[in-house]
XYZ file of C-alpha atoms in Angstrom:
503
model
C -125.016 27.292 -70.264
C -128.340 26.532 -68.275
C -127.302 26.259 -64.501
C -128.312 22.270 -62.963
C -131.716 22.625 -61.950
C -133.245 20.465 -59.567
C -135.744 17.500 -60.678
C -138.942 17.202 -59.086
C -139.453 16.121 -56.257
C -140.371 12.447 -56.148
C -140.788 9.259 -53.725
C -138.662 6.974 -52.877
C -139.442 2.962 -52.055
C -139.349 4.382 -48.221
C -142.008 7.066 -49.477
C -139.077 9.422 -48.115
C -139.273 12.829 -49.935
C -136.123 13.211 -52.042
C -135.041 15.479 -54.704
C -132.751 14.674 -57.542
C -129.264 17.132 -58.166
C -126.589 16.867 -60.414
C -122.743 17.619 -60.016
C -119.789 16.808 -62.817
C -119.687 12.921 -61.936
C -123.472 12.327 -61.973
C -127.284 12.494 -60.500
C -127.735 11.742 -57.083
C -131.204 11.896 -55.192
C -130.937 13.864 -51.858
C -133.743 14.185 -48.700
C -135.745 16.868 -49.638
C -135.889 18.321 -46.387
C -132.212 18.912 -46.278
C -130.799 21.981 -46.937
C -127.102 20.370 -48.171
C -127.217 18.990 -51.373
C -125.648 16.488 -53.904
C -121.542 17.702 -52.830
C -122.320 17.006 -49.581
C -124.044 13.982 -49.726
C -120.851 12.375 -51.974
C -118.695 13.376 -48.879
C -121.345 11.491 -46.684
C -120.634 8.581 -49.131
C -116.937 8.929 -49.027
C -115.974 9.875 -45.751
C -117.409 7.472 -43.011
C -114.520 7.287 -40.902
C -114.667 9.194 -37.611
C -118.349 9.710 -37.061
C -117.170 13.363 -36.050
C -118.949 15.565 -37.863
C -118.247 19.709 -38.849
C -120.617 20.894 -37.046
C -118.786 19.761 -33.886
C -116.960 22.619 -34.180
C -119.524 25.251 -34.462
C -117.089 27.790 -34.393
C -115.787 26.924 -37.781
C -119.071 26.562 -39.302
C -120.308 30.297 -37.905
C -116.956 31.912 -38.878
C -117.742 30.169 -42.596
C -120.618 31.933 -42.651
C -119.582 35.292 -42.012
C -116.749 34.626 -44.180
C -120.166 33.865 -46.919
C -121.679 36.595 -45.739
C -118.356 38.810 -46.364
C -118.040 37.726 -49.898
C -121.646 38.444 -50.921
C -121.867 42.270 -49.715
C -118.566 42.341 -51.564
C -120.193 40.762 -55.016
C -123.012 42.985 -54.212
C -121.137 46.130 -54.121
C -119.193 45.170 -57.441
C -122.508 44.222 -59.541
C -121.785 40.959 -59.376
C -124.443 39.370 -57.513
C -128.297 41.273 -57.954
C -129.205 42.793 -54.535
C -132.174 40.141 -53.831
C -130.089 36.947 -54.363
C -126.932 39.108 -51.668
C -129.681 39.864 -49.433
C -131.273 36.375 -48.991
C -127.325 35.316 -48.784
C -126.600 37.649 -46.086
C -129.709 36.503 -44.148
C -129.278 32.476 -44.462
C -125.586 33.210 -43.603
C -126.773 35.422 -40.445
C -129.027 32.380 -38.918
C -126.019 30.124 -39.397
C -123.685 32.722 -37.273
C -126.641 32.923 -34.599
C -125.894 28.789 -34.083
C -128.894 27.862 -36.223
C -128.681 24.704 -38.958
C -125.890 22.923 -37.054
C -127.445 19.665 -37.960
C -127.025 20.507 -41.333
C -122.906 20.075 -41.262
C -122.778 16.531 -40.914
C -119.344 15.900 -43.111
C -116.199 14.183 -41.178
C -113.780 16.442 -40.134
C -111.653 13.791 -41.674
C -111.956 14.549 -45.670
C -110.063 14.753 -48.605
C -110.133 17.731 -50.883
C -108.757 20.349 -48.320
C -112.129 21.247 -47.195
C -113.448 21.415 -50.652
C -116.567 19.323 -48.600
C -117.000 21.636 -46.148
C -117.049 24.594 -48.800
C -119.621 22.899 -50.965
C -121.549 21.703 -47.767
C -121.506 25.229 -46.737
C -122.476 26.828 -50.424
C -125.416 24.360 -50.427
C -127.118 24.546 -47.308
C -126.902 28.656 -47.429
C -128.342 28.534 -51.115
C -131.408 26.694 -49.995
C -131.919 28.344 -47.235
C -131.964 31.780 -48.635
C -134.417 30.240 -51.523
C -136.514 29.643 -48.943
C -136.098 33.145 -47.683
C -136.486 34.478 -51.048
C -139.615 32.563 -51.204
C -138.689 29.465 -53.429
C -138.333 25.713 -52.921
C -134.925 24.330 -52.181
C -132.943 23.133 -54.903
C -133.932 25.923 -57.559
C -130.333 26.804 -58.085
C -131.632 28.872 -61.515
C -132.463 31.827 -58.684
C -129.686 31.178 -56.477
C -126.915 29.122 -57.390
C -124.136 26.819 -54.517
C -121.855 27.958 -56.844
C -122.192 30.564 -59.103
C -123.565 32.791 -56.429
C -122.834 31.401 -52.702
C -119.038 31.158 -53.829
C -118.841 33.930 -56.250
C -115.548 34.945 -56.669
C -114.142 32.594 -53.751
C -112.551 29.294 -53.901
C -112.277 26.423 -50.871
C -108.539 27.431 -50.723
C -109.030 30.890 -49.963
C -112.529 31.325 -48.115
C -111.494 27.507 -45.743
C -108.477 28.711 -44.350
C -109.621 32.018 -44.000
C -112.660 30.398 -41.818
C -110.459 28.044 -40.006
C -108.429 31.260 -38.599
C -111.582 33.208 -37.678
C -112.545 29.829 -35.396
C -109.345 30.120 -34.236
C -109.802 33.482 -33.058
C -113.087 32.697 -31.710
C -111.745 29.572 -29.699
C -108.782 31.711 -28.125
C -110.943 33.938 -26.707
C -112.324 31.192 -23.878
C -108.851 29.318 -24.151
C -107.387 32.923 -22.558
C -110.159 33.528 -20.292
C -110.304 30.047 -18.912
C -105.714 30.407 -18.597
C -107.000 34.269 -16.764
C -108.773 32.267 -14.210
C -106.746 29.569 -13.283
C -103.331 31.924 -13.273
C -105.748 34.309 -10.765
C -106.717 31.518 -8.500
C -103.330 30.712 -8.306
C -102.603 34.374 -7.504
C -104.818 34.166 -4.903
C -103.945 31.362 -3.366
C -99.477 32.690 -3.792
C -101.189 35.529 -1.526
C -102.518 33.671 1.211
C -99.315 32.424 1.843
C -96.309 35.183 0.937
C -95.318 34.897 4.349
C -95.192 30.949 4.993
C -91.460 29.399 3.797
C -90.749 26.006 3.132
C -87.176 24.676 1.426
C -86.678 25.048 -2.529
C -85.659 22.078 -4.192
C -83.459 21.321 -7.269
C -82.974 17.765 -9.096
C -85.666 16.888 -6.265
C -82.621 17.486 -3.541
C -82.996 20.022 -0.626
C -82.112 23.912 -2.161
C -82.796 27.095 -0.162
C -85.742 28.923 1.363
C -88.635 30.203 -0.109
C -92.098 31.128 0.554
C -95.127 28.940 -0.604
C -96.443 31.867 -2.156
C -93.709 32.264 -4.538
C -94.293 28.589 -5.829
C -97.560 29.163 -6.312
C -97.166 32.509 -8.244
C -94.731 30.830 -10.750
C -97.635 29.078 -11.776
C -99.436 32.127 -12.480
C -96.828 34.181 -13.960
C -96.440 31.524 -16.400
C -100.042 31.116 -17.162
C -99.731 35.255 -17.954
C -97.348 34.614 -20.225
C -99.323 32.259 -22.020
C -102.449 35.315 -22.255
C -99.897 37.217 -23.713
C -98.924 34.835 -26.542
C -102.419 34.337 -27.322
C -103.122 38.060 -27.599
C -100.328 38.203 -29.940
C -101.717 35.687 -31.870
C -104.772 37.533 -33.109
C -103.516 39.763 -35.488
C -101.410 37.002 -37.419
C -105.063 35.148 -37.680
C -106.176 38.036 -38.914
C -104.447 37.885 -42.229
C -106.653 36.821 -45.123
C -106.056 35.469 -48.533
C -110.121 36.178 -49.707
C -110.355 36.614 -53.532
C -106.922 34.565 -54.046
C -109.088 31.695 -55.555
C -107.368 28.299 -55.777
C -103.804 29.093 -56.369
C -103.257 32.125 -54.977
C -103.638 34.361 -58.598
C -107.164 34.949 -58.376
C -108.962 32.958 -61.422
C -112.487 33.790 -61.333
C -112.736 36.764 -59.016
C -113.353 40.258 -59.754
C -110.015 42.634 -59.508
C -111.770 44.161 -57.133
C -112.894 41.683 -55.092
C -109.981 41.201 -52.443
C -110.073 44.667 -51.372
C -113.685 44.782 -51.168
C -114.421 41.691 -49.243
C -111.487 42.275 -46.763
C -112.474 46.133 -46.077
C -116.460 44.477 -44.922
C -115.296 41.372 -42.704
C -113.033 43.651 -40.749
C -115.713 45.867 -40.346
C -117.986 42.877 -39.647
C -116.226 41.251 -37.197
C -114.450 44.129 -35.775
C -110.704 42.351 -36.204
C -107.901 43.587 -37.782
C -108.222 41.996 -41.048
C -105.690 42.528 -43.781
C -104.979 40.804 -46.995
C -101.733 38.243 -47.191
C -99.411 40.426 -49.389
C -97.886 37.527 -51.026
C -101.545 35.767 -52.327
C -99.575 32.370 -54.040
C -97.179 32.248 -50.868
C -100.346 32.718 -48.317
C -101.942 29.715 -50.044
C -99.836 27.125 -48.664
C -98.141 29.052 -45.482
C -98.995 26.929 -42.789
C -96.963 28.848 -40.023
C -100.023 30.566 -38.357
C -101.342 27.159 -37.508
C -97.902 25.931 -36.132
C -97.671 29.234 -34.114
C -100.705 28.422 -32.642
C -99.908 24.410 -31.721
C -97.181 25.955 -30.117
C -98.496 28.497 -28.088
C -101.269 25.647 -26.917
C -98.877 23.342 -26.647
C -96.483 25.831 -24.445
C -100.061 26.576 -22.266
C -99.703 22.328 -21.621
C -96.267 22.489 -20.680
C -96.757 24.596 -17.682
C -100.042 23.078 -16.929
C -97.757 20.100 -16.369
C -95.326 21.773 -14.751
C -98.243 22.868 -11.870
C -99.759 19.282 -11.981
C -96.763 17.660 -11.965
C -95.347 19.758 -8.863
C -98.645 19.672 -7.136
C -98.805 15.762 -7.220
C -95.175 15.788 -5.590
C -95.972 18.440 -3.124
C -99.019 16.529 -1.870
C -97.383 12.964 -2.182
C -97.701 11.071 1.642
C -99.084 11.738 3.999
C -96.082 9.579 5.813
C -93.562 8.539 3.292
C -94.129 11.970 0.636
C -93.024 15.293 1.065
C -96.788 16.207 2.613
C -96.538 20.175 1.587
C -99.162 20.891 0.631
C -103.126 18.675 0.805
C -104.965 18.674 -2.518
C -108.922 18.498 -2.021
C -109.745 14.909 -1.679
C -112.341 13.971 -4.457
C -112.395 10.090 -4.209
C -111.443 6.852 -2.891
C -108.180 5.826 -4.325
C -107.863 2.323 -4.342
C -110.259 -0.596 -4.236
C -108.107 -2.526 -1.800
C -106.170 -0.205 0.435
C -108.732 1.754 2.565
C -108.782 5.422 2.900
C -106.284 5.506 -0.079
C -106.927 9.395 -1.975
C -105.335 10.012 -4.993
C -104.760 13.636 -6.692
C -106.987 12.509 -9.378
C -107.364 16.094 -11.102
C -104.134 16.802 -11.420
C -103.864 13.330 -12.891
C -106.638 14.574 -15.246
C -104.811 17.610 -16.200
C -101.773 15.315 -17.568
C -103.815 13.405 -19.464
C -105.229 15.862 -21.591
C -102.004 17.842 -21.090
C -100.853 14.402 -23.261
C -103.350 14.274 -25.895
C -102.570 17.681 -26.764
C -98.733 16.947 -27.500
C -100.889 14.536 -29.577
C -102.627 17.486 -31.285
C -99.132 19.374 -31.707
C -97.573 16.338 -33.568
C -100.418 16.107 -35.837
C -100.248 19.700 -36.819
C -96.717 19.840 -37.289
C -96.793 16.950 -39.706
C -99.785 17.951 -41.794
C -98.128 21.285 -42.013
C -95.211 19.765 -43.504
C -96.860 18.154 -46.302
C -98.046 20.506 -48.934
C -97.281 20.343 -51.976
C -96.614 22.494 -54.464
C -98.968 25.104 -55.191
C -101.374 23.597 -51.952
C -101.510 22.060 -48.528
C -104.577 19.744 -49.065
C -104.355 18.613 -44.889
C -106.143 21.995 -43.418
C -109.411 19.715 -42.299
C -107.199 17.882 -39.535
C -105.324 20.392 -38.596
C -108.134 22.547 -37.685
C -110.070 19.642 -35.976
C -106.658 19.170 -33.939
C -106.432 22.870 -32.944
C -109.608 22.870 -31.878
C -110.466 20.092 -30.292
C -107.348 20.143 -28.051
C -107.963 23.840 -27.169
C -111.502 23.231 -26.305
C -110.164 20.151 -24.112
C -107.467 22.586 -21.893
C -109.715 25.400 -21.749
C -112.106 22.167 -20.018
C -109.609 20.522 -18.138
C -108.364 24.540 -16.482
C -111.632 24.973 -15.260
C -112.091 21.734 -13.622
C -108.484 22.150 -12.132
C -109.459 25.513 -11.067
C -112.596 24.329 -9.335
C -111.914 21.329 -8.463
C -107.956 21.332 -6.766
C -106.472 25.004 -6.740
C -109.248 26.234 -4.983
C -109.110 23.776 -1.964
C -105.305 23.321 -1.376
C -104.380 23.690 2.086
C -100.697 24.132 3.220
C -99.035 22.228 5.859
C -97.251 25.707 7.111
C -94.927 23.663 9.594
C -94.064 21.127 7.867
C -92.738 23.877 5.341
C -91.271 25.834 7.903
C -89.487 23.072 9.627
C -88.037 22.030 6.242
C -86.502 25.472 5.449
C -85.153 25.316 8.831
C -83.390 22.818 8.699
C -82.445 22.069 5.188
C -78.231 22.098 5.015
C -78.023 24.239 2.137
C -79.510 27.265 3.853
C -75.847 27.158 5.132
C -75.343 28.707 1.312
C -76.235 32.201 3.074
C -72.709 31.975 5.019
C -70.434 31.767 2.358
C -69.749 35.469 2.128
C -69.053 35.807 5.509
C -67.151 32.599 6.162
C -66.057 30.836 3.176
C -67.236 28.447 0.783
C -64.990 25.728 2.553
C -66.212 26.449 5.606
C -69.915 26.587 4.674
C -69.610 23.077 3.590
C -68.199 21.663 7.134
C -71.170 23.179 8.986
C -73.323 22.130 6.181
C -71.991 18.165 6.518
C -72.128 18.238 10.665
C -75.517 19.570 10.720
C -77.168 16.819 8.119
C -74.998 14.195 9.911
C -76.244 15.126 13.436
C -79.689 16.058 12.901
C -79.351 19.229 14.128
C -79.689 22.625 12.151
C -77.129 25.577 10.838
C -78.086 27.739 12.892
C -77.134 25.542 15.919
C -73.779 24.224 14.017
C -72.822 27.893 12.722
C -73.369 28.991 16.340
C -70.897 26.453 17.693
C -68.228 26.284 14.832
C -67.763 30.104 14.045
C -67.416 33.421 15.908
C -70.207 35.578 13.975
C -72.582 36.727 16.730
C -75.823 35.487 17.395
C -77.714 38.431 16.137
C -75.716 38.162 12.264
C -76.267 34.467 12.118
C -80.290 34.871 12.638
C -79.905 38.188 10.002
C -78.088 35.294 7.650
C -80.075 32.406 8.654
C -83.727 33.568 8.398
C -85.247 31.391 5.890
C -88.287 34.559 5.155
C -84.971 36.965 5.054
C -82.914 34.410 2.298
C -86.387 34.096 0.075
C -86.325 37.612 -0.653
C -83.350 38.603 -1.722
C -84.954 40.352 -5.068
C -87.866 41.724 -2.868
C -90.737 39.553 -4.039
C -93.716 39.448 -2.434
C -95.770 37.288 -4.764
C -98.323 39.912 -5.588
C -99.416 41.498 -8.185
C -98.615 45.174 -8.563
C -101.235 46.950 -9.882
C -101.647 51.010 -10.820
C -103.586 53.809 -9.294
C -106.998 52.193 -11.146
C -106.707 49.374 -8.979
C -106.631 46.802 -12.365
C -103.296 44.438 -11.748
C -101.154 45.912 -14.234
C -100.076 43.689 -17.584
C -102.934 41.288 -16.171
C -104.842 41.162 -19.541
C -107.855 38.956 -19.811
C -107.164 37.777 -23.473
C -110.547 37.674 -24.512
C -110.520 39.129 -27.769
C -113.323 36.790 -29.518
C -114.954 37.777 -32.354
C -118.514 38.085 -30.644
């Protein structure tokens, strides 16, 4: 059978340029000048609902494009496409990858067909571009074909989720790097103050001593942890299901194929890529993508955590616990002069918010495949990434913008460890838990501190109670000193940087 050749190109009532293309439901005139063709302009048609186009995403487009550029090497080396038409593939693919032809992915990241658009949209605008390379007009599909060669032995439910987990990969990469250098300016700012205590607190009551540095590394030692979940993440993207085809059993692709195309994009991108060994099961396992919302979702959490404690630690100046000053940025209030609010931490939350948002939205398109498919990749890929490109945003700005310029109010710290009751906690080995409590009561009750009570009310000598009573003494008891430790190269050790993009 003849492949659908393009009509002539004619005029329309606009004298715009068009060119006529067929597909199974029809003919449909298309610009011209565009290099997408009749699939993508039905998804133009049918999908006008968020204005948010593909290309938005330009790491899912590039990482379709290797994922092209993959599959026709491997048709290549099998016989199956000549060495011309692969060569002119490779090419058009390679200008896509290098950010070129962005404006050519204009479908809604909200379609139906689980991503069969952005397949199609894809097949079409790299066919007529490599024509062009090849040195023919676009649209004369006899030379090289959207479908017959472009997505030679692939299918959209093997070659989209295959792309959506290289852009995943690609998007980690600054999501780690921007979570390195908020948990280091955190580090930083733990070191600046090891040595300065202020009181603990628990249920937002009074605890016992520690140092401002060792709230502020908490921050950062969770924000490692998050690095470390990322890294971990990689090779899990990294499995493939290329040359399953649409079920998982591998209808129209060579034997061969699978090995093939898996053995060059591992060498092309340089990951660990590996074939699913279950290729029906791999079609509609969705738990990469949860892992993933989770680990984002986790990053959130203790971004909250830090916002959330900052804001407290910085509430006042009179009637709020005054720690700690976060940079002023602006006025606060239009009626209540020289008002400041700590507007980026308030920032932080909000997007901290809309990706819970993001995590609910993958959870429940994960849940509904059915059968031998999960048709609801296209929105949970535009949720993964648009809520990690919004926290790898919002670190930076609370980076630069409020962890950077926090001051300490070292006093007002130290008086509060001073004189918190529950340092009295540090005498209940040597006097009693009963006992504790007494001094503990008397000193809230008369404003004064343990160390003046426990003087009066027991016999230890002066010299033990100051040993016991030392607030920088009590916030070491497991020797931390906030910093990092780091080996003989002078790197801190365990800090990785998580950057492990694909370019």
């Amino acid at each position: 059978m003849a492949r659908h050749a393009t009509q002539v190109t004619r005029k329309t009532h606009r004298d715009t340029a068009t060119r006529l293309e067929h597909d199974c439901i029809g003919s449909l005139e298309v610009p011209a000048k565009a290099y997408w063709g009749i699939h993508t302009a039905r998804a133009l048609e049918n999908f006008q609902v968020s204005n948010i186009p593909d290309s938005t995403h330009p790491q899912l487009i590039k990482a379709y494009a290797t994922i092209k550029r993959a599959c026709a090497t491997a048709n290549e080396e099998l016989g199956l496409i000549p060495g011309v038409q692969a060569g002119a593939i490779r090419q058009a693919c390679m200008e896509i990858e290098g950010g070129r032809w962005m404006d050519q992915f204009p479908v809604d990241v909200f379609q139906g067909g689980a991503g069969t658009s952005t397949n199609m949209n894809m097949n079409e605008v790299i066919a007529n571009r490599a024509l062009e390379l090849a040195g023919h007009k676009k649209g004369d599909y006899e030379f090289i074909h959207p479908n017959d060669d472009v997505n030679k032995s692939q299918s959209t439910n093997d070659t989209y989720p295959a792309a959506c987990k290289l852009a995943l990969i690609d998007a980690l990469g600054p999501l780690a790097q921007s979570t390195d250098r908020l948990g280091r300016a955190f580090h930083r700012l733990a070191d600046r103050h090891a040595n300065d205590v202020t009181v603990g607190r628990t249920q937002l009551q009074d605890a016992v001593p520690m140092t401002y540095g060792q709230q502020f590394h908490a921050f950062a030692s969770f924000l490692k942890s998050d690095i470390a979940a990322f890294e971990r993440l990689v090779p899990r993207l990294a499995v493939l299901n290329l040359g399953a085809t649409a079920i998982g059993t591998g209808i129209c692709a060579n034997v061969e194929f699978r090995a093939s195309v898996t053995r060059h994009l591992a060498k092309m991108t340089g990951l660990p890529i590996t074939a699913a060994p279950d290729p029906v099961a791999a079609v509609t396992d969705m738990s990469v993508y949860v892992a993933v919302s989770s680990a984002v979702k986790n990053l959130a959490i203790h971004l909250k955590k830090a916002a959330d404690d900052l804001r407290l630690l910085n509430s006042g100046p009179n009637s709020g616990f005054n720690d700690i000053n976060v940079p002023a940025r602006q006025a606060g209030s239009s009626i209540m002069p020289g008002k400041v609010n700590p507007v980026i931490p308030e920032c932080v939350n909000q997007c901290v918010f809309s990706v819970f948002g993001m995590d609910t939205t993958v959870q429940w398109a994960a849940s509904e495949g059915q059968l031998q498919l999960n048709a609801f990749d296209p929105v949970i890929i535009h949720s993964l990434l648009s809520g990690m490109e919004l926290i790898t945003r919002v670190m930076d700005v609370f980076r630069e913008e409020c962890v950077n310029g926090i001051t300490v109010n070292v006093e007002v710290g130290r008086r509060y460890a001073e004189t918190t009751p529950s340092i009295a906690a540090s005498l209940n080995e040597a006097i009693g838990y009963e006992d504790a409590v007494e001094i503990a009561k008397e000193a809230e009750a008369s404003g004064r501190t343990v160390r003046e009570v426990a003087g009066e009310k027991t016999n230890l000598p002066a010299k033990t109670l100051d040993e016991l009573l030392a607030p920088i003494t009590l916030s070491r008891r497991l020797g931390q000193t906030c910093r990092e430790r780091v080996d003989r190269s002078g790197r801190e050790r365990g800090n990785t940087r998580g950057d492990r993009a694909r370019r």
